[in-house]
């Protein structure tokens, strides 16, 4: 009987140890499940955020594509309008450079050469803003006075020189070497 009782106590201790071990295993598994659930929840939240970001970026992309198409269409319209405007300017013999029509070009030059064909060469060119079609005034300084010689129009420009034709309707006398050439804006400054 004592032996049986000792065996039963031993079995009871073994059973208690087994229950304790099972309990520890159960606690460990519960902890793993809780951690796994938390990780799963975090992963789902990250997935949801990534999905929302993808939807937002897709919308932004679609808006950008739409805006690009709108800008391309507008560019075509503007280029067509520009072409029509240039046609009208050409039809009336006008220049398409607004700077050409400003009265702010300040030119003070001298006549370098004069020919019998009503062409002269002057001492300013593209570097001073002079362009084909600009009109200038020619004066001769005599006895401390300015005498009006005539009006000229630029027909060709180089970097630092230009060739001009004398406008016959404005000629007061023949143009000579060393006559002075002024722009309208320069005349207004004097």
Short mmCIF file of C-alpha atoms in Angstrom, two decimals:
data_model
loop_
_atom_site.label_atom_id
_atom_site.label_comp_id
_atom_site.label_asym_id
_atom_site.label_seq_id
_atom_site.Cartn_x
_atom_site.Cartn_y
_atom_site.Cartn_z
CA UNK A 1 0.00 0.00 0.00
CA UNK A 2 2.83 2.41 0.80
CA UNK A 3 4.35 1.60 -2.49
CA UNK A 4 1.12 2.13 -4.28
CA UNK A 5 0.69 5.43 -2.49
CA UNK A 6 4.22 6.48 -3.48
CA UNK A 7 3.49 5.54 -7.09
CA UNK A 8 0.25 7.50 -6.99
CA UNK A 9 2.04 10.55 -5.54
CA UNK A 10 4.70 10.25 -8.20
CA UNK A 11 2.01 9.93 -10.91
CA UNK A 12 0.23 12.90 -9.37
CA UNK A 13 3.45 15.02 -9.41
CA UNK A 14 4.13 13.92 -12.98
CA UNK A 15 0.57 14.81 -13.95
CA UNK A 16 0.89 18.22 -12.23
CA UNK A 17 4.20 18.84 -14.00
CA UNK A 18 2.64 17.80 -17.31
CA UNK A 19 -0.34 20.12 -16.65
CA UNK A 20 2.09 22.94 -15.74
CA UNK A 21 4.11 22.28 -18.91
CA UNK A 22 0.90 22.19 -20.99
CA UNK A 23 -0.23 25.40 -19.29
CA UNK A 24 3.12 27.07 -20.11
CA UNK A 25 2.86 25.85 -23.69
CA UNK A 26 -0.71 27.18 -23.85
CA UNK A 27 0.39 30.58 -22.50
CA UNK A 28 3.24 30.68 -25.01
CA UNK A 29 0.88 29.79 -27.88
CA UNK A 30 -1.62 32.42 -26.72
CA UNK A 31 1.20 35.00 -26.71
CA UNK A 32 2.22 33.95 -30.22
CA UNK A 33 -1.40 34.18 -31.40
CA UNK A 34 -1.74 37.65 -29.85
CA UNK A 35 1.52 38.77 -31.51
CA UNK A 36 0.45 37.21 -34.82
CA UNK A 37 -2.96 38.89 -34.58
CA UNK A 38 -1.29 42.26 -33.89
CA UNK A 39 1.12 41.74 -36.81
CA UNK A 40 -1.80 40.71 -39.03
CA UNK A 41 -3.76 43.82 -38.00
CA UNK A 42 -0.73 46.05 -38.66
CA UNK A 43 -0.17 44.38 -42.06
CA UNK A 44 -3.84 44.92 -42.96
CA UNK A 45 -3.60 48.59 -41.94
CA UNK A 46 -0.46 49.03 -44.04
CA UNK A 47 -2.16 47.26 -46.96
CA UNK A 48 -5.20 49.55 -46.61
CA UNK A 49 -2.96 52.64 -46.51
CA UNK A 50 -1.01 51.45 -49.56
CA UNK A 51 -4.28 50.80 -51.40
CA UNK A 52 -5.58 54.28 -50.56
CA UNK A 53 -2.24 55.81 -51.65
CA UNK A 54 -2.41 53.88 -54.92
CA UNK A 55 -5.96 55.11 -55.57
CA UNK A 56 -4.96 58.71 -54.77
CA UNK A 57 -1.86 58.53 -56.99
CA UNK A 58 -3.92 56.97 -59.80
CA UNK A 59 -6.35 59.90 -59.57
CA UNK A 60 -3.44 62.36 -59.60
CA UNK A 61 -1.99 60.59 -62.63
CA UNK A 62 -5.33 60.70 -64.47
CA UNK A 63 -5.65 64.41 -63.69
CA UNK A 64 -2.10 65.02 -64.98
CA UNK A 65 -2.82 63.08 -68.18
CA UNK A 66 -6.04 65.06 -68.67
CA UNK A 67 -4.22 68.36 -68.05
CA UNK A 68 -1.44 67.39 -70.48
CA UNK A 69 -4.00 66.63 -73.19
CA UNK A 70 -5.73 69.96 -72.52
CA UNK A 71 -2.42 71.82 -72.74
CA UNK A 72 -1.49 70.03 -75.98
CA UNK A 73 -4.84 70.98 -77.53
CA UNK A 74 -4.38 74.58 -76.39
CA UNK A 75 -0.85 74.59 -77.84
CA UNK A 76 -2.22 73.50 -81.23
CA UNK A 77 -4.87 76.26 -81.04
CA UNK A 78 -2.24 78.86 -80.14
CA UNK A 79 0.05 77.75 -82.97
CA UNK A 80 -2.86 77.96 -85.41
CA UNK A 81 -3.71 81.45 -84.12
CA UNK A 82 -0.06 82.47 -84.44
CA UNK A 83 0.02 81.21 -88.02
CA UNK A 84 -3.11 83.19 -88.86
CA UNK A 85 -1.70 86.32 -87.18
CA UNK A 86 1.55 86.02 -89.18
CA UNK A 87 -0.48 85.63 -92.39
CA UNK A 88 -2.32 88.88 -91.61
CA UNK A 89 0.94 90.67 -90.79
CA UNK A 90 2.51 89.45 -94.04
CA UNK A 91 -0.62 90.42 -95.98
CA UNK A 92 -0.15 94.02 -94.84
CA UNK A 93 3.66 93.95 -95.08
CA UNK A 94 4.14 94.26 -91.32
CA UNK A 95 6.92 92.77 -89.18
CA UNK A 96 6.11 90.11 -86.57
CA UNK A 97 8.66 91.46 -84.06
CA UNK A 98 7.05 93.95 -81.60
CA UNK A 99 10.48 95.40 -80.82
CA UNK A 100 10.60 96.62 -84.40
CA UNK A 101 7.76 99.04 -83.72
CA UNK A 102 8.99 100.48 -80.45
CA UNK A 103 10.22 104.02 -80.66
CA UNK A 104 12.91 103.48 -78.04
CA UNK A 105 15.81 102.52 -80.30
CA UNK A 106 18.53 105.12 -79.67
CA UNK A 107 20.85 105.32 -82.67
CA UNK A 108 23.63 107.85 -83.16
CA UNK A 109 25.82 106.87 -86.10
CA UNK A 110 27.78 108.22 -89.05
CA UNK A 111 27.62 107.51 -92.76
CA UNK A 112 30.65 105.38 -93.71
CA UNK A 113 30.00 105.18 -97.47
CA UNK A 114 27.51 106.56 -99.99
CA UNK A 115 26.84 105.32 -103.54
CA UNK A 116 25.09 106.69 -106.59
CA UNK A 117 22.43 103.92 -106.31
CA UNK A 118 20.85 105.57 -103.24
CA UNK A 119 22.51 103.06 -100.89
CA UNK A 120 24.64 104.06 -97.92
CA UNK A 121 26.57 102.23 -95.21
CA UNK A 122 26.28 103.38 -91.59
CA UNK A 123 28.37 102.64 -88.49
CA UNK A 124 25.81 100.68 -86.41
CA UNK A 125 24.29 97.24 -86.83
CA UNK A 126 22.59 94.36 -85.10
CA UNK A 127 24.68 94.83 -81.96
CA UNK A 128 22.87 98.15 -81.42
CA UNK A 129 19.42 96.62 -82.01
CA UNK A 130 19.10 97.78 -85.60
CA UNK A 131 16.98 95.53 -87.83
CA UNK A 132 15.93 95.45 -91.47
CA UNK A 133 13.06 97.88 -92.03
CA UNK A 134 14.01 100.41 -89.33
CA UNK A 135 13.90 104.00 -90.52
CA UNK A 136 16.43 106.64 -89.47
CA UNK A 137 17.12 110.34 -90.14
CA UNK A 138 20.27 111.77 -91.74
CA UNK A 139 21.67 115.21 -90.83
CA UNK A 140 24.73 117.18 -91.85
CA UNK A 141 26.50 119.35 -89.33
CA UNK A 142 27.54 122.66 -90.97
CA UNK A 143 28.59 125.78 -89.17
CA UNK A 144 27.42 124.34 -85.82
CA UNK A 145 23.92 123.73 -87.21
CA UNK A 146 22.13 120.52 -88.12
CA UNK A 147 20.77 120.42 -91.65
CA UNK A 148 18.21 117.75 -92.49
CA UNK A 149 19.43 115.55 -95.36
CA UNK A 150 16.73 112.90 -95.50
CA UNK A 151 15.28 109.65 -94.25
CA UNK A 152 16.75 106.18 -94.78
CA UNK A 153 15.54 102.61 -94.28
CA UNK A 154 17.73 99.69 -93.22
CA UNK A 155 17.89 96.98 -95.90
CA UNK A 156 20.65 94.76 -94.43
CA UNK A 157 22.40 94.54 -91.07
CA UNK A 158 25.72 93.08 -90.08
CA UNK A 159 27.01 92.92 -86.54
CA UNK A 160 28.45 96.46 -86.47
CA UNK A 161 27.38 98.00 -89.81
CA UNK A 162 24.22 98.36 -91.87
CA UNK A 163 23.28 99.10 -95.45
CA UNK A 164 20.39 101.53 -95.90
CA UNK A 165 18.44 102.91 -98.85
CA UNK A 166 17.61 106.57 -99.13
CA UNK A 167 13.86 107.20 -99.19
CA UNK A 168 13.38 109.51 -102.19
CA UNK A 169 10.29 111.28 -100.80
CA UNK A 170 12.29 112.52 -97.80
CA UNK A 171 15.58 113.46 -99.51
CA UNK A 172 16.55 117.11 -99.02
CA UNK A 173 20.11 116.79 -100.36
CA UNK A 174 22.57 114.03 -101.35
CA UNK A 175 23.90 111.92 -98.45
CA UNK A 176 27.66 112.25 -97.89
CA UNK A 177 30.29 110.35 -95.93
CA UNK A 178 30.43 111.55 -92.28
CA UNK A 179 26.81 112.77 -92.27
CA UNK A 180 25.15 111.93 -88.94
CA UNK A 181 22.38 109.31 -88.56
CA UNK A 182 19.85 109.42 -85.70
CA UNK A 183 16.84 107.40 -84.64
CA UNK A 184 13.57 109.13 -83.78
CA UNK A 185 14.15 108.38 -80.06
CA UNK A 186 17.64 109.93 -80.24
CA UNK A 187 16.19 113.07 -81.84
CA UNK A 188 13.67 113.40 -79.04
CA UNK A 189 16.47 113.27 -76.44
CA UNK A 190 18.25 116.29 -77.96
#
